[in-house]
PDB file of C-alpha atoms in Angstrom:
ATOM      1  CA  UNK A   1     -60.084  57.355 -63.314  1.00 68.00           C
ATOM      2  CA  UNK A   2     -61.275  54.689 -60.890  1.00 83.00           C
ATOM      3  CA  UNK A   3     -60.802  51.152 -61.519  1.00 88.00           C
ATOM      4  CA  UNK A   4     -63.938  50.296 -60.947  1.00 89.00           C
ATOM      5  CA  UNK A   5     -65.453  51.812 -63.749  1.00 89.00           C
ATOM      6  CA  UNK A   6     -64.193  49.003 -66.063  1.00 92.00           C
ATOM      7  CA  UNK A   7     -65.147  46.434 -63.464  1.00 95.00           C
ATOM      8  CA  UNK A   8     -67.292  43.559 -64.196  1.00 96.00           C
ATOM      9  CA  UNK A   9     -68.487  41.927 -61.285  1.00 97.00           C
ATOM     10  CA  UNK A  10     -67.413  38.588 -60.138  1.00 97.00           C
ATOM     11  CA  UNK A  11     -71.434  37.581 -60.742  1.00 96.00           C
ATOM     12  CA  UNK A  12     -70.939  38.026 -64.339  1.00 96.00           C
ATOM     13  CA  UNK A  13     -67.627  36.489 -64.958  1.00 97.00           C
ATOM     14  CA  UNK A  14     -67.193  32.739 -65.509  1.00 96.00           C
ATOM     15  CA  UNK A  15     -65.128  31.271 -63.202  1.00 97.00           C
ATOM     16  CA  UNK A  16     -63.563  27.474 -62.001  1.00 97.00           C
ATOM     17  CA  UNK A  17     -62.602  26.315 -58.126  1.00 97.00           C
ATOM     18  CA  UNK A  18     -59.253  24.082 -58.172  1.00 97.00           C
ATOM     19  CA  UNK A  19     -61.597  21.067 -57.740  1.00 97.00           C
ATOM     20  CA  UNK A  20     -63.301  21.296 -61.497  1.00 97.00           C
ATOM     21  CA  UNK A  21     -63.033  18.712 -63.086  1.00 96.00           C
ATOM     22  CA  UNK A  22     -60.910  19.044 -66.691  1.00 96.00           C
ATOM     23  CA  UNK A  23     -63.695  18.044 -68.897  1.00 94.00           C
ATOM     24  CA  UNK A  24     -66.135  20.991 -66.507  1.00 95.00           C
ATOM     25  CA  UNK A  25     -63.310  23.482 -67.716  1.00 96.00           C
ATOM     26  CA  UNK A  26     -62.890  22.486 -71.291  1.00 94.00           C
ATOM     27  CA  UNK A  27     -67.100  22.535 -71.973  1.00 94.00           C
ATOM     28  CA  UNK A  28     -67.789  25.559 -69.962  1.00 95.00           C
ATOM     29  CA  UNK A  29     -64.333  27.210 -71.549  1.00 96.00           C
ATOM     30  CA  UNK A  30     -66.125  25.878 -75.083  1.00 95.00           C
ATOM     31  CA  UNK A  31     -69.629  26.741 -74.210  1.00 96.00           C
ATOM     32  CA  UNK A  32     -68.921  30.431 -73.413  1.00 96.00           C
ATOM     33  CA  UNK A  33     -66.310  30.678 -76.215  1.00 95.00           C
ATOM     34  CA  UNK A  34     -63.463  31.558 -73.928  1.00 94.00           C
ATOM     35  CA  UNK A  35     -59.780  30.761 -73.870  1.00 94.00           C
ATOM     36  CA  UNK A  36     -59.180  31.653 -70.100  1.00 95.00           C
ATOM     37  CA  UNK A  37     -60.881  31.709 -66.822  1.00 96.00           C
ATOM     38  CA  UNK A  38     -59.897  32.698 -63.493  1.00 97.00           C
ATOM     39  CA  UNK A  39     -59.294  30.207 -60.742  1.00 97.00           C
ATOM     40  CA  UNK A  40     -60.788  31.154 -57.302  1.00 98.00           C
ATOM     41  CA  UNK A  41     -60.189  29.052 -54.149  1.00 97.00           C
ATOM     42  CA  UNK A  42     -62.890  27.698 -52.005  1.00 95.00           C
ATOM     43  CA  UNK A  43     -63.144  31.260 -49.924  1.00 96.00           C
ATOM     44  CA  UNK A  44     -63.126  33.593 -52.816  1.00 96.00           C
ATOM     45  CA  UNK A  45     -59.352  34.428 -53.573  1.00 97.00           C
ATOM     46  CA  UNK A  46     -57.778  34.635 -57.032  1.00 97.00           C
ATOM     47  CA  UNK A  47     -55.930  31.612 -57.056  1.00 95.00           C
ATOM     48  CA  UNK A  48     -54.743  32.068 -61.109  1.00 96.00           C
ATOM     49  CA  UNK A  49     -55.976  31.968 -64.552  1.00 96.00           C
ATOM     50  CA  UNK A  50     -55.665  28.527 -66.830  1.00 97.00           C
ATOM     51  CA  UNK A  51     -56.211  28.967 -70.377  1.00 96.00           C
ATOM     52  CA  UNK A  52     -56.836  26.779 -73.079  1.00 94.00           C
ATOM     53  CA  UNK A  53     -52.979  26.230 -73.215  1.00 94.00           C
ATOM     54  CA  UNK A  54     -52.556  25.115 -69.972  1.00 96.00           C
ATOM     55  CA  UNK A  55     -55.176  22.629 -70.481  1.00 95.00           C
ATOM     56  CA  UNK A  56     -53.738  21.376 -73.666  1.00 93.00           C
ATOM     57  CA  UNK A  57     -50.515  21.551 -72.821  1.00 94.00           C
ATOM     58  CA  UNK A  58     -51.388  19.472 -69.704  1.00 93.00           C
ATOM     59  CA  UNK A  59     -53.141  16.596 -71.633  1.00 91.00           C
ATOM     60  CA  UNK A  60     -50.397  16.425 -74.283  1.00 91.00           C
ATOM     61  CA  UNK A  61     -48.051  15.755 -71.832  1.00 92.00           C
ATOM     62  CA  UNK A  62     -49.787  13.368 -69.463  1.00 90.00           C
ATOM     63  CA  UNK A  63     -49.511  10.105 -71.079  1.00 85.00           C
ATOM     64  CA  UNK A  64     -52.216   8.711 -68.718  1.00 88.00           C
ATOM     65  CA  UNK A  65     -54.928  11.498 -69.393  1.00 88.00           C
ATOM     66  CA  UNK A  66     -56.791  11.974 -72.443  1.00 82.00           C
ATOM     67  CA  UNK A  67     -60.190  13.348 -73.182  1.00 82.00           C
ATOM     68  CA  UNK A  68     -61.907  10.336 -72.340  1.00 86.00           C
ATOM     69  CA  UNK A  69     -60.729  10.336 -68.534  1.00 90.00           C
ATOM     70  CA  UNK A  70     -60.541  14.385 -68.262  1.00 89.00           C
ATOM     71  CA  UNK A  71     -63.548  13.731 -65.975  1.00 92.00           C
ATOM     72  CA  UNK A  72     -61.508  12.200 -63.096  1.00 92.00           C
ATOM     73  CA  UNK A  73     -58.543  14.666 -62.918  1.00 92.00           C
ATOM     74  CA  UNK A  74     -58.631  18.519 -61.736  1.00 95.00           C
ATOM     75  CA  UNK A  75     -57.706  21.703 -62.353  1.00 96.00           C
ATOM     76  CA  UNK A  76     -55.077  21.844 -59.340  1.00 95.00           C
ATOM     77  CA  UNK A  77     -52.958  18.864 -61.298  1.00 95.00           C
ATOM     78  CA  UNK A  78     -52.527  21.737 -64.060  1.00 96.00           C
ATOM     79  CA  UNK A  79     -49.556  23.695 -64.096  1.00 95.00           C
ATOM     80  CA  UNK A  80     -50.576  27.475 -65.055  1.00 95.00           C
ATOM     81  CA  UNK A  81     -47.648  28.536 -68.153  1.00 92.00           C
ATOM     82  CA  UNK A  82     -48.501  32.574 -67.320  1.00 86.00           C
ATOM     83  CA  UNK A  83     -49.037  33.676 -63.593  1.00 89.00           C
ATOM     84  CA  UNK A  84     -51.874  36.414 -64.867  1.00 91.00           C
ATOM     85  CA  UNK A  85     -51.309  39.220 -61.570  1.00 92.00           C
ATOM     86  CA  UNK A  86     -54.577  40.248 -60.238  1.00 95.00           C
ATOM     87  CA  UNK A  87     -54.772  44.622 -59.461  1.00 95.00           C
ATOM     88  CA  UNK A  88     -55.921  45.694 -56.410  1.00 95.00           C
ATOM     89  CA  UNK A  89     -59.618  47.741 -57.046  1.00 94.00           C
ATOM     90  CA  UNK A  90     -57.158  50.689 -55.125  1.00 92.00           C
ATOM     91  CA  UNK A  91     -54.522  50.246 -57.846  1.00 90.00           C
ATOM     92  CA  UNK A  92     -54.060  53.380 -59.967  1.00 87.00           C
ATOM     93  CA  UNK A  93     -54.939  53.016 -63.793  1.00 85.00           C
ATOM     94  CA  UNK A  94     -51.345  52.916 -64.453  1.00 87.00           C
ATOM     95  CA  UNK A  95     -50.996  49.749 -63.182  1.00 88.00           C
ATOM     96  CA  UNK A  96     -54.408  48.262 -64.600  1.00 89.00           C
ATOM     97  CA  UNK A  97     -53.032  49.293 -68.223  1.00 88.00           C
ATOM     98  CA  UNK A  98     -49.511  47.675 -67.448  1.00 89.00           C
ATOM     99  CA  UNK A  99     -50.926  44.459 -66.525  1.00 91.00           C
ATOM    100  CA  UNK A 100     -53.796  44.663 -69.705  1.00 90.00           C
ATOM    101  CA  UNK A 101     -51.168  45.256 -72.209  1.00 89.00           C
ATOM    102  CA  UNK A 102     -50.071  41.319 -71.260  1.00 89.00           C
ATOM    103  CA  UNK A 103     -53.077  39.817 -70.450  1.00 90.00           C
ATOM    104  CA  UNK A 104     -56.586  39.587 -71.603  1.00 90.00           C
ATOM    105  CA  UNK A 105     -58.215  40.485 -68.340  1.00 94.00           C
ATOM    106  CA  UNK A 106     -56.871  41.347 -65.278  1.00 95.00           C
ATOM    107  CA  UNK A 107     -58.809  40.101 -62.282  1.00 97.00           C
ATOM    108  CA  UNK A 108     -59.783  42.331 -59.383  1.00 97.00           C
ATOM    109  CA  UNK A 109     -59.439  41.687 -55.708  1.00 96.00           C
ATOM    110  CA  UNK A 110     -60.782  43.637 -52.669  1.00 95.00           C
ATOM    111  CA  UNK A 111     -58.938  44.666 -49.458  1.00 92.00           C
ATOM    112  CA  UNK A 112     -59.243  41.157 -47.857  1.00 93.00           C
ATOM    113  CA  UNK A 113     -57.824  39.930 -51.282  1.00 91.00           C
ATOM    114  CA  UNK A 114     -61.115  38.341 -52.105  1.00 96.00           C
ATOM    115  CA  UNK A 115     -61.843  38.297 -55.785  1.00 98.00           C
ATOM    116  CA  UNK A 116     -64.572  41.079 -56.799  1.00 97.00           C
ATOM    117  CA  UNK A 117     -64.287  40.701 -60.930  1.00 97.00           C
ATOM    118  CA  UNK A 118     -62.194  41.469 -63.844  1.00 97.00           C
ATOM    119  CA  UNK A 119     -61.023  44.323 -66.073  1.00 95.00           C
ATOM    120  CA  UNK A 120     -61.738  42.923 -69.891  1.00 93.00           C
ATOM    121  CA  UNK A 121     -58.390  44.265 -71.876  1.00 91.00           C
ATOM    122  CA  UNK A 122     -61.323  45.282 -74.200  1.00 90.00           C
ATOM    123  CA  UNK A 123     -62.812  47.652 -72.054  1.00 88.00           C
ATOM    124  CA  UNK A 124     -59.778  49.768 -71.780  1.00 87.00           C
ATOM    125  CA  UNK A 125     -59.349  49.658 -75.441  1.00 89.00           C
ATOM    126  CA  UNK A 126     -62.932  50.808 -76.352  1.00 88.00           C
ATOM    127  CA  UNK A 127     -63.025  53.282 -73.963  1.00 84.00           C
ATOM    128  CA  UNK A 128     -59.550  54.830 -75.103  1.00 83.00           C
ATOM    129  CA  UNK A 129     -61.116  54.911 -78.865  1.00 86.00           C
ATOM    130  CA  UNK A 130     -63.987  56.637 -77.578  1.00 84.00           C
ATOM    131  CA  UNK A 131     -61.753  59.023 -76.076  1.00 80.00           C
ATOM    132  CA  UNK A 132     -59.686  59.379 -78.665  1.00 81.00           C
ATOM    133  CA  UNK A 133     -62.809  60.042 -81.442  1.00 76.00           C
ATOM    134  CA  UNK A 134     -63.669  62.607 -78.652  1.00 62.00           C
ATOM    135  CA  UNK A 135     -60.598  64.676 -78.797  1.00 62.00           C
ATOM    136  CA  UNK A 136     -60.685  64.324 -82.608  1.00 61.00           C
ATOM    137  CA  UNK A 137     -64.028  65.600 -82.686  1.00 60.00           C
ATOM    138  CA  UNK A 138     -63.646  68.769 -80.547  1.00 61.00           C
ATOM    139  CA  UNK A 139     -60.290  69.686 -82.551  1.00 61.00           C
ATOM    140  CA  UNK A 140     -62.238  69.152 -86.049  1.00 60.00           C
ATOM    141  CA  UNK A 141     -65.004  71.393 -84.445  1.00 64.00           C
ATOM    142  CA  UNK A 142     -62.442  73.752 -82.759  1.00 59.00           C
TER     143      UNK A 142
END
């Protein structure tokens, strides 16, 4: 199975540049309920993931930065905890379902390494259910 029949596109993911702002991340991360977004440099390229942790993590620690400044400081003063490895759209599924199993989506890049969209851990699940409550069904019926 192709890759890029889990893909969604890089138009319907939510995304940040390095130069976001803290406070952008945290309300866009809050508005769209999510707990990690993928990084992607001026050009397009997967740069990482920061998570909710990272954030946190980064405001606990700075004794300088709280919520009230997050406005002035960006996302490339964050250290990312979990270096979330993009798949090539090439990759085989093998190496999609290896990555999924330790992150929630794996991002997608093209052959110039441009980011093209993620792989929702999700997806693979629901579509292996579906598969599953396939095979069940045809053995039942067999």
């Amino acid at each position: 199975m192709n890759i890029a029949f889990f893909l969604l596109p890089k138009s319907e993911v939510i995304t940040a540049t390095p130069h976001a702002t803290l406070r952008q991340t945290l309300e866009r991360m809050e508005y769209h309920r999510y707990t990690a977004v993928p990084i992607l440099s001026d050009d397009g390229h997967y740069v990482g993931t920061v998570t909710e942790g990272d954030l946190l993590w980064f405001l606990k620690n700075s004794v300088h930065i709280g919520f009230e400044n997050a406005h002035r400081h960006t996302l490339d003063e964050v250290p990312l905890r979990v270096k979330n490895k993009p798949v090539h759209i090439q990759a085989e599924m093998v190496d999609l379902i290896d990555l999924a199993k330790v992150q929630n989506f794996v991002p997608v890049v093209d052959d110039s390494d441009k980011f093209i969209g993620i792989v929702r851990r999700s997806e693979i699940i629901e579509y292996c259910a579906k598969q599953m409550n396939f095979k069940s069904a045809s053995a039942a019926q067999s």
